Tab-separated table of C-alpha atoms in Angstrom:
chain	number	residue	atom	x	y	z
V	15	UNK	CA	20.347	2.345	4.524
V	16	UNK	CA	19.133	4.800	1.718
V	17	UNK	CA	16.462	6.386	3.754
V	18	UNK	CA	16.589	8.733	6.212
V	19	UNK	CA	18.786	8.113	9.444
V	20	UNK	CA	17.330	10.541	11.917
V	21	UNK	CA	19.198	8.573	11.005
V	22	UNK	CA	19.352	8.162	4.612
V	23	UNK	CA	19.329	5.365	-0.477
V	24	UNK	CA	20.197	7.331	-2.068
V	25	UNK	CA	19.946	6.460	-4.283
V	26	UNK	CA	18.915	6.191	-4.054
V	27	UNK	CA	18.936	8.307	-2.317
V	28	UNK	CA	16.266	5.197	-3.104
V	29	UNK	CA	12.190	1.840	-0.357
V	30	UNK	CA	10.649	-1.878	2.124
V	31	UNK	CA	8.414	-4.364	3.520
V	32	UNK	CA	7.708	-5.029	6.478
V	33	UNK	CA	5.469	-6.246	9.961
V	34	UNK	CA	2.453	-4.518	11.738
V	35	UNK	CA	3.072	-0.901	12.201
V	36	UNK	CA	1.800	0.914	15.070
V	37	UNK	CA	2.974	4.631	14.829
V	38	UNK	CA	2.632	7.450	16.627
V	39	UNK	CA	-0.858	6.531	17.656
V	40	UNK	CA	-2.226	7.914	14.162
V	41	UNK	CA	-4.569	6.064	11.748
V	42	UNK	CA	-5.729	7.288	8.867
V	43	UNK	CA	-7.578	6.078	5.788
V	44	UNK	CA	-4.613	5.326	3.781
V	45	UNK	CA	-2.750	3.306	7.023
V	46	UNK	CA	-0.944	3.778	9.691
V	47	UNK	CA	0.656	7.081	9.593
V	48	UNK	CA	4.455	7.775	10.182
V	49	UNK	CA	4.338	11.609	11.017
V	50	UNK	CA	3.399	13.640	14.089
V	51	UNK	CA	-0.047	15.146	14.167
V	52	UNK	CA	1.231	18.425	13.260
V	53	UNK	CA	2.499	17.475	9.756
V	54	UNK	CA	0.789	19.251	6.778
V	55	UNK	CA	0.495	16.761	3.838
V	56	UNK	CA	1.972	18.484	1.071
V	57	UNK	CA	3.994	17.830	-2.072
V	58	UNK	CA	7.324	19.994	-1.656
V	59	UNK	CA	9.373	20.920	-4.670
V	60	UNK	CA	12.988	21.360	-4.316
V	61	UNK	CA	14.822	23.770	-6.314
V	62	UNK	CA	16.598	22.583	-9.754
V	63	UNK	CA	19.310	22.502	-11.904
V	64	UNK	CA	17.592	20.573	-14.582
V	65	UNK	CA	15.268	21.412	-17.488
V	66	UNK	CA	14.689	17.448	-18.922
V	67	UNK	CA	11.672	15.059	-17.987
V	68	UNK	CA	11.102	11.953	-17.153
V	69	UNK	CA	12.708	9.120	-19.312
V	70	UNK	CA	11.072	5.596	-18.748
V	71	UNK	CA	13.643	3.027	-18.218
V	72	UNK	CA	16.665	5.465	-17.802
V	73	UNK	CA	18.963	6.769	-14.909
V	74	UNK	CA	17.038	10.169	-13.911
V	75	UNK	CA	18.832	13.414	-13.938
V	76	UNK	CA	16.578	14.989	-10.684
V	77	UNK	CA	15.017	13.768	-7.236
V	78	UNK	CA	15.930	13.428	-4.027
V	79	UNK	CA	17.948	9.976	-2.876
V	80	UNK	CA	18.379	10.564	0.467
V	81	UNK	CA	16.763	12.594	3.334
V	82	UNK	CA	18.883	13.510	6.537
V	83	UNK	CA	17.963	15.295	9.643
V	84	UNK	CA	16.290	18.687	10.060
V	85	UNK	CA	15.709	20.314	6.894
V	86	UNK	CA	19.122	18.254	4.917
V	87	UNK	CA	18.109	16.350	1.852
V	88	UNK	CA	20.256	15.139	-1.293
V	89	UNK	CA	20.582	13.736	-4.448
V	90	UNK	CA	20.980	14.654	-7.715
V	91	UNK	CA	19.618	17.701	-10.450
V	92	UNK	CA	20.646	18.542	-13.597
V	93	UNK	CA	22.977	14.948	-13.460
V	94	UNK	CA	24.925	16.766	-10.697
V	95	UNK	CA	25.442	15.592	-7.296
V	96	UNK	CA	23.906	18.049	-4.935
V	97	UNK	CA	21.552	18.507	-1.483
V	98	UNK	CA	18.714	21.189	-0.362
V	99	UNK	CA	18.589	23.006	3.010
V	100	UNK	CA	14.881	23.186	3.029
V	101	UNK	CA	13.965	23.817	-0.355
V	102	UNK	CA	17.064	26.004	-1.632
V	103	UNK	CA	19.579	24.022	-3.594
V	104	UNK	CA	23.565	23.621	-3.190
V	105	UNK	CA	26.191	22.064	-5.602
V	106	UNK	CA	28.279	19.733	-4.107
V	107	UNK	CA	31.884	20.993	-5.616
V	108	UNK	CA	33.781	18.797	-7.912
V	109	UNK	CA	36.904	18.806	-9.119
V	110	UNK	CA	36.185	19.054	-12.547
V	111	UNK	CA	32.824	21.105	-13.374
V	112	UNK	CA	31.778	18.869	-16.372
V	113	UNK	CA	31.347	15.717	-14.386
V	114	UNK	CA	27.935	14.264	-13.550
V	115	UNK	CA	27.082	12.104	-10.197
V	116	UNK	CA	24.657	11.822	-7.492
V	117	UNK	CA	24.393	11.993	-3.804
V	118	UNK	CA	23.464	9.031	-2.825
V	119	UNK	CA	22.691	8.896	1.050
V	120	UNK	CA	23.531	10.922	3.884
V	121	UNK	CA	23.373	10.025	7.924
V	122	UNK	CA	22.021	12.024	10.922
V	123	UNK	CA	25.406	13.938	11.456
V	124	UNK	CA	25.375	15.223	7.424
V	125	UNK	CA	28.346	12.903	6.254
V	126	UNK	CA	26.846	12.471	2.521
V	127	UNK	CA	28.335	9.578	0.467
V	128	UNK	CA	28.007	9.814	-2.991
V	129	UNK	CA	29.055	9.146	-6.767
V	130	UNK	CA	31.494	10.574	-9.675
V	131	UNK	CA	30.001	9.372	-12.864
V	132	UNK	CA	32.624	8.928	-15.741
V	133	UNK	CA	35.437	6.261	-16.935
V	134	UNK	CA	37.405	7.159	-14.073
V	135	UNK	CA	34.178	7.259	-11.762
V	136	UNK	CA	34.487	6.896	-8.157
V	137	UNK	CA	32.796	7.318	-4.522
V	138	UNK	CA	33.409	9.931	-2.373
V	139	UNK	CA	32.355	11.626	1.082
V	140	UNK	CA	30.702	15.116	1.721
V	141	UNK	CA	29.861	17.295	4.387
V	142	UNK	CA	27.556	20.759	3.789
V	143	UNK	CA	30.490	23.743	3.491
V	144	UNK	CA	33.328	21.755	2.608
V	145	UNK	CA	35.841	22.961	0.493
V	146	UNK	CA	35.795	19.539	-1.788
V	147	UNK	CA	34.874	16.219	-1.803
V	148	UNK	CA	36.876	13.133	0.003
V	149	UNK	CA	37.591	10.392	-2.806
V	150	UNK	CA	37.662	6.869	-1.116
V	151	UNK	CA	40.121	4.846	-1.706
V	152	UNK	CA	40.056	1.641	-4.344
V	153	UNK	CA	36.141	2.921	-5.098
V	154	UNK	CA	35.103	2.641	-8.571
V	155	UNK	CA	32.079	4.021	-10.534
V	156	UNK	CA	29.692	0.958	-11.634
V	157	UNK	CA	26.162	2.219	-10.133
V	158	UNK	CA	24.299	3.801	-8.135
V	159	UNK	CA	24.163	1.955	-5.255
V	160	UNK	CA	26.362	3.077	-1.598
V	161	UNK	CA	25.293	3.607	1.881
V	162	UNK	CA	26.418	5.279	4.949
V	163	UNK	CA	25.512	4.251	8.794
V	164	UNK	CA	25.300	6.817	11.414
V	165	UNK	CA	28.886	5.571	12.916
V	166	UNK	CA	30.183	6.867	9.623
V	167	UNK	CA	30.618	3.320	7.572
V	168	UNK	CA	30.190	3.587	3.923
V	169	UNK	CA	29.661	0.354	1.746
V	170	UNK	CA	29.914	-0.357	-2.062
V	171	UNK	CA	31.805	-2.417	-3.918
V	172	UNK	CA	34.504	-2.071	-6.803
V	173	UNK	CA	34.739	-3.111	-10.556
V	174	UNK	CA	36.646	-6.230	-9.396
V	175	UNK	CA	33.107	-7.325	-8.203
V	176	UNK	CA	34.679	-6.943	-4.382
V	177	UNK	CA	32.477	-5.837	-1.473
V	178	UNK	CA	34.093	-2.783	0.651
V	179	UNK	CA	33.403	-1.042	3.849
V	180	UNK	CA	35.219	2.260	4.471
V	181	UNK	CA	35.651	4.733	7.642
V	182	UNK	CA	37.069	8.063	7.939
V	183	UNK	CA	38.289	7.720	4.627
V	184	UNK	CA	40.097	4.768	5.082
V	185	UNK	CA	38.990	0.744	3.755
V	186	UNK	CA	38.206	-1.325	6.736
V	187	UNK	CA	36.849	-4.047	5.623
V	188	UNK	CA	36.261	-6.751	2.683
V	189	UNK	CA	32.605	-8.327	2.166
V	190	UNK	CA	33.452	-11.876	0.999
V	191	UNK	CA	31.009	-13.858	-0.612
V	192	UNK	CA	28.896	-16.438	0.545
V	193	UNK	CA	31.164	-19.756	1.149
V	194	UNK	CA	29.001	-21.625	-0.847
V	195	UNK	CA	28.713	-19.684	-3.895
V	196	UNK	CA	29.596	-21.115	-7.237
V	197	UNK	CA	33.005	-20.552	-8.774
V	198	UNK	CA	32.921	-16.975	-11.005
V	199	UNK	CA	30.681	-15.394	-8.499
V	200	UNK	CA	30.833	-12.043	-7.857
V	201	UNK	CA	29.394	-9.320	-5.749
V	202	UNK	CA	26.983	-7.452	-8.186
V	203	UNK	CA	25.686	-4.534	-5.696
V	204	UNK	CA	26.423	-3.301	-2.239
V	205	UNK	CA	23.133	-1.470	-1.554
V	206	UNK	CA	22.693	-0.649	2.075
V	207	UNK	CA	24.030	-0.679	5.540
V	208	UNK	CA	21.779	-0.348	8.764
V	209	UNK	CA	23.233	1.348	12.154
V	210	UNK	CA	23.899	-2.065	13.630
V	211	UNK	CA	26.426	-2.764	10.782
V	212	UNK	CA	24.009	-5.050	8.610
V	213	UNK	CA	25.050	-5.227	5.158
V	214	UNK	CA	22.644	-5.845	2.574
V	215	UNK	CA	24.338	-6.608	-1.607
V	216	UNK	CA	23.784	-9.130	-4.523
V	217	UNK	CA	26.166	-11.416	-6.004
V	218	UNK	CA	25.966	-12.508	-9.662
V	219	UNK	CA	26.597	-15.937	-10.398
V	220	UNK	CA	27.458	-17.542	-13.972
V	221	UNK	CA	28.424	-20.822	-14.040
V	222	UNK	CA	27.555	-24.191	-15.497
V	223	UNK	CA	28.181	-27.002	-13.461
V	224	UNK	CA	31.304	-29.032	-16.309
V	225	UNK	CA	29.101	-33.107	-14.711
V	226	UNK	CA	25.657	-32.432	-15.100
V	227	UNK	CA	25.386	-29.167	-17.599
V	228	UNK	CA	22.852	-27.246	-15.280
V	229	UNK	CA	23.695	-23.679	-15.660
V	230	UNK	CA	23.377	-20.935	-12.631
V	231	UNK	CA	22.797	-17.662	-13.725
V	232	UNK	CA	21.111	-14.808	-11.793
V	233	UNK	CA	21.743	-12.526	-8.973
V	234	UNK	CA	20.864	-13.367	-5.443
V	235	UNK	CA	20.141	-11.146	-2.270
V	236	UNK	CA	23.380	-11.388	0.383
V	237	UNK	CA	23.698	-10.192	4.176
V	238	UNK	CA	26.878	-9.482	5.818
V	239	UNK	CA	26.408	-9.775	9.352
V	240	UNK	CA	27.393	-7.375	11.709
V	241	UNK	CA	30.788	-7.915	13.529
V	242	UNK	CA	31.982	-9.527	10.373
V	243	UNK	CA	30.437	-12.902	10.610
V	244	UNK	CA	30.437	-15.219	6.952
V	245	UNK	CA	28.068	-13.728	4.230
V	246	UNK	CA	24.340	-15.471	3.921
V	247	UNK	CA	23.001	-15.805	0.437
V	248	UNK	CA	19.215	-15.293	1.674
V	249	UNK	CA	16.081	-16.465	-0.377
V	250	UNK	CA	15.678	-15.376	-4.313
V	251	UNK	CA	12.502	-14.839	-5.847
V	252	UNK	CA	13.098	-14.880	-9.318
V	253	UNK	CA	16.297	-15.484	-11.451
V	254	UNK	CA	16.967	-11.705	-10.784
V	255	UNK	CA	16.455	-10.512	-7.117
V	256	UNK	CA	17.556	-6.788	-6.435
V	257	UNK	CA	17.748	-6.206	-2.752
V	258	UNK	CA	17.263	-1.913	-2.309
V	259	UNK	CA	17.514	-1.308	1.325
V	260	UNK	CA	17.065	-3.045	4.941
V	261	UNK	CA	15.706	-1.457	8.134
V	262	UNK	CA	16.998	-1.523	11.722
V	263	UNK	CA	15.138	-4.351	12.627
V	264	UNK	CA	16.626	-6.376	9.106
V	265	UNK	CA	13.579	-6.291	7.254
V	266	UNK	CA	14.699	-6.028	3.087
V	267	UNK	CA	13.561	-4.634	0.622
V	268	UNK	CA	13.949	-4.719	-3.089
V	269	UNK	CA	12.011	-6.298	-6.174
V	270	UNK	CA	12.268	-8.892	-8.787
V	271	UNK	CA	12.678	-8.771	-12.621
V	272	UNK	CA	10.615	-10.830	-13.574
V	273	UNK	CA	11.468	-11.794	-17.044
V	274	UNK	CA	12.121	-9.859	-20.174
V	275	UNK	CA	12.540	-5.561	-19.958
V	276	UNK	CA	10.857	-4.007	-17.267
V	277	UNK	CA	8.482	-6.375	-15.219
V	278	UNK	CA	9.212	-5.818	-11.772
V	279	UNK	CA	7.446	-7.405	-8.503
V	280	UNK	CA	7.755	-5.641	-5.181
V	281	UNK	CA	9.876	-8.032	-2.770
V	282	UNK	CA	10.346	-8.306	0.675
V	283	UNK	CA	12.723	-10.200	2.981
V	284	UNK	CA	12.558	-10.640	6.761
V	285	UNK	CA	14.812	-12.092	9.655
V	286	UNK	CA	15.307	-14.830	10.300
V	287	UNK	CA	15.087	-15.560	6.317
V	288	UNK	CA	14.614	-19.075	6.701
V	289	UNK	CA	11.656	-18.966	4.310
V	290	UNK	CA	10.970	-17.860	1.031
V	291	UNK	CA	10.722	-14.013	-0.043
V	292	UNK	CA	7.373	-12.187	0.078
V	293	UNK	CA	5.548	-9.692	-1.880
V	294	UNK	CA	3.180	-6.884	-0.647
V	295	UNK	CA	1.754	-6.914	-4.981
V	296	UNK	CA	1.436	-4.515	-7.287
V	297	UNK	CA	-0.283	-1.342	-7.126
V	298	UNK	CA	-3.756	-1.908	-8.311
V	299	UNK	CA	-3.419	0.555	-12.035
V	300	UNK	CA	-0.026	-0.932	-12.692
V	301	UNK	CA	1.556	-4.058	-13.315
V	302	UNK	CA	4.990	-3.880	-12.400
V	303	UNK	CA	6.358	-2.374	-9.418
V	304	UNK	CA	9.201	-1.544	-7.378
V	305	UNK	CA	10.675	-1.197	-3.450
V	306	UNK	CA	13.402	1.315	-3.350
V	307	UNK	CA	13.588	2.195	0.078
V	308	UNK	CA	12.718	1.418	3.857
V	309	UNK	CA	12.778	4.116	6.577
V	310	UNK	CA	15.014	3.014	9.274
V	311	UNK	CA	12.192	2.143	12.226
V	312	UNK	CA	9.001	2.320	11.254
V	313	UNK	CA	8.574	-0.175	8.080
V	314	UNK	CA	7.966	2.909	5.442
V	315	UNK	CA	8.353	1.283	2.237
V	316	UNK	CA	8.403	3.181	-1.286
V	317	UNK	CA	9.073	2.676	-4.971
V	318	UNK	CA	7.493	3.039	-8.496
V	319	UNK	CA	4.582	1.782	-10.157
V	320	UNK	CA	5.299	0.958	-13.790
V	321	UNK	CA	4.368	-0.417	-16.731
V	322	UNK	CA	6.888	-1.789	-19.396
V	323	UNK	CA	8.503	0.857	-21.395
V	324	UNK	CA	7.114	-0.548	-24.854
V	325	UNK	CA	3.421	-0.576	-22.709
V	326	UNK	CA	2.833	2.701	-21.673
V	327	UNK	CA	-0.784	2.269	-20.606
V	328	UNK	CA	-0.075	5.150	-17.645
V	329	UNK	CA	2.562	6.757	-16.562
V	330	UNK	CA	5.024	5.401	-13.528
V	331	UNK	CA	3.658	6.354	-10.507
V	332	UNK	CA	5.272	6.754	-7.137
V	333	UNK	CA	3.906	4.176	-4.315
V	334	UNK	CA	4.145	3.667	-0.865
V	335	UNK	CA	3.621	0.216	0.985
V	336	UNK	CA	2.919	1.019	4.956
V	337	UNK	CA	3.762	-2.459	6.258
V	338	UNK	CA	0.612	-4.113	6.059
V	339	UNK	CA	-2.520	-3.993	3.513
V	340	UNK	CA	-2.207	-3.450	-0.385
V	341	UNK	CA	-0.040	-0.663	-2.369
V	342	UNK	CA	-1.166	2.918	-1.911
V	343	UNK	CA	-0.522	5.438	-4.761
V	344	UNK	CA	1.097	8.547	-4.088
V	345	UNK	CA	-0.405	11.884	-5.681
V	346	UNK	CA	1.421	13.208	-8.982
V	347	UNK	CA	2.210	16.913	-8.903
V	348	UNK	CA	0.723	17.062	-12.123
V	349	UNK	CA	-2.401	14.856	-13.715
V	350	UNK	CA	-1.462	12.338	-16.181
V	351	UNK	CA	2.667	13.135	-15.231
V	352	UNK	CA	4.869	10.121	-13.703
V	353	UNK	CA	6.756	10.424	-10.620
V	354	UNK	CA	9.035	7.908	-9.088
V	355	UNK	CA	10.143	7.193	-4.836
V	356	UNK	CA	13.441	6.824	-3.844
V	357	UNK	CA	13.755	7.745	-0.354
V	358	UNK	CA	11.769	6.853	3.388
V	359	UNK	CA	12.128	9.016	6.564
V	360	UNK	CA	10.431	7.788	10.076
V	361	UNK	CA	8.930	11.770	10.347
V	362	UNK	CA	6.917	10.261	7.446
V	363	UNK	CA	8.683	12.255	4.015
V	364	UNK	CA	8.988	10.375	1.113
V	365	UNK	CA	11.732	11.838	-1.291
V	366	UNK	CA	11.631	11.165	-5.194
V	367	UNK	CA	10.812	13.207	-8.137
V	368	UNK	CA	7.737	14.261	-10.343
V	369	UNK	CA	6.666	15.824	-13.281
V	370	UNK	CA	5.268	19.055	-13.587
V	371	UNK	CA	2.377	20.345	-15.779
V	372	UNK	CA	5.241	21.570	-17.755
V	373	UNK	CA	6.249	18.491	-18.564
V	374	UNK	CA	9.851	19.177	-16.339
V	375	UNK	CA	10.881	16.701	-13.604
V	376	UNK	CA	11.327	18.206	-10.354
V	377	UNK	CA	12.634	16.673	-7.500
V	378	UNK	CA	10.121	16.399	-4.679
V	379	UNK	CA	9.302	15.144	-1.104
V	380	UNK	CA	6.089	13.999	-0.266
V	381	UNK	CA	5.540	15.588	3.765
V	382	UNK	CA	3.456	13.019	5.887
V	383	UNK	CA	3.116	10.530	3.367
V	384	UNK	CA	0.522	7.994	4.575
V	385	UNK	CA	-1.658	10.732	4.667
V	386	UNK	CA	-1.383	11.550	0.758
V	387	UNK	CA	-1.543	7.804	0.081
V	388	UNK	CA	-5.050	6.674	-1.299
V	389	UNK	CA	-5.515	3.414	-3.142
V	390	UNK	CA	-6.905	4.477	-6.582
V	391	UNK	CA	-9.824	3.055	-8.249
């Protein structure tokens, strides 16, 4: 999964829906709170590579995708793959100084996966003080969208539209697509794997059936069992379902587009999925929304606020959903400047990026969370 495994998004990292949560005994105002009673609330910014700010409705060149233990954090800055001991920034080192990527989660033991950007893009593993990065085999550059487990599995998929798991390096297994699924289907996104082995993608489908002329088109959220059991095509909520991450427990998270450009609805998918796909809403200043990422135990779910690009009433915002109740806001590091959430820890961080009151994006991690959230009025 793209948040934190201590055990990360990525992308990604990335956050989640989810049941009741009862945590650490601590209740605030904003919801049940994910951090011990020690934490300071506090918006931490990460050093920087970048200059640029924040571009509505494109890939962003800062913030921080996935959050590992202790003080080890990654993602990307200045379009560069790279991760922060505390807040002090390190390159990861590529073979060719002019490429671009991202780091796009990392597990409890520091195995980063991440992302070469570029025609001959690929994925490829990382560990803090390593001489170079480990390309994986038969891994292509599509999107940003991989995962790592705490045993060390990384999933993605390939520009054939092929679902892959990898170990030590080495391709270990295929992610076939639902047996069901229409003829031309392919997988669209491999998005997240949970410590149990869990694999949560999309598959795109594009066909029109030649005897009555009704015409599939759309993605739809898949699971790949663990132990390598047949693929389930779970519930969609809209002719385009992105699934973002799943917890320990299987609880999904992801959003809907909802129509034409940018009108996203926060999703949420839970086992058994035998019934339709929920919604937590929107936060309460914004239209649109979005569910990056789900820390792995303790239902921490986070995204963006947003408004379409061409209806820039206020700026994106980053949100957090706690499991239960409406949206909460997360403060901006600067009035009147967006910010974005990408990544969920159980300790209660919330990794992403914001804008400062220089107008630069930074990336940033939002300490004890739930406590910062507030519902605005």
């Amino acid at each position: 999964m793209k948040s934190t495994r201590t055990r990360t998004r990525t992308r990604r990292a990335a956050a989640a829906a989810t049941a009741a949560l009862v945590l650490a005994g601590i209740v605030t105002a904003a919801g049940p709170a994910t951090a011990a009673s020690t934490c300071t609330p506090r918006i931490q910014v990460l050093g920087s590579l970048g200059t640029g700010g924040y571009e509505v409705g494109s890939r962003q060149h800062e913030g921080v995708l996935a959050l590992g233990a202790g003080d080890l954090t990654a993602g990307i800055s200045g379009g560069k793959p790279v991760y922060w001991t505390g807040t002090r920034l390190h390159k990861v080192p590529m073979p060719d100084a002019t490429l671009g990527g991202a780091v796009l989660a990392v597990n409890k033991a520091g195995l980063m996966v991440g992302t070469v950007h570029g025609p001959d893009g690929y994925l490829f593993t990382y560990r803090a003080g390593d001489a170079a990065i480990t390309r994986l085999p038969e891994s292509d550059w599509l999107s940003d969208d991989a995962d790592v487990n705490d045993a060390g599995h990384v999933v993605s998929r390939n520009r054939t539209g092929l679902g892959i798991v990898w170990k030590d390096g080495r391709k270990v297994r295929d992610l076939p697509l639902p047996a069901d699924a229409a003829p031309g289907t392919r997988v669209d996104l491999v998005t997240g794997i949970n410590d149990k082995g869990d694999v949560l993608g999309m598959a795109r489908e594009d066909y029109e059936d030649p005897e009555t002329g009704a015409r599939l088109e759309g993605t739809y959220p898949v699971l790949w069992p663990a132990g390598g059991g047949p693929a389930q095509a779970l519930a969609r909520t809209a002719n385009e379902s992105h699934v973002q991450d799943l917890d320990e427990s299987g609880r999904i998270v992801g959003y809907d587009w909802n129509g034409m450009g940018y009108r996203y609805l926060p999703a949420t998918w839970t086992p058994p999925y035998t019934g339709p796909a929920g919604s937590p809403g929107v936060l309460s200043t914004h239209p649109y929304g979005t569910l990056e990422a789900i820390s792995p135990t303790t239902g921490l779910s986070v995204g963006t606020a947003k408004f379409h690009p061409d209806e820039q009433t206020l700026p994106d915002q980053a949100q957090l959903w706690p499991g239960t109740g409406p949206v909460l806001a997360l403060p901006r590091l600067a009035p009147d400047r967006a910010s974005a959430a990408s990544s969920a820890a159980d300790d209660g961080r919330v990794g992403g990026a914001a804008v400062n009151a220089g107008g630069t994006l930074k990336p940033v991690i939002w300490t004890c969370a739930t406590k910062q959230a507030y519902l605005p009025e």
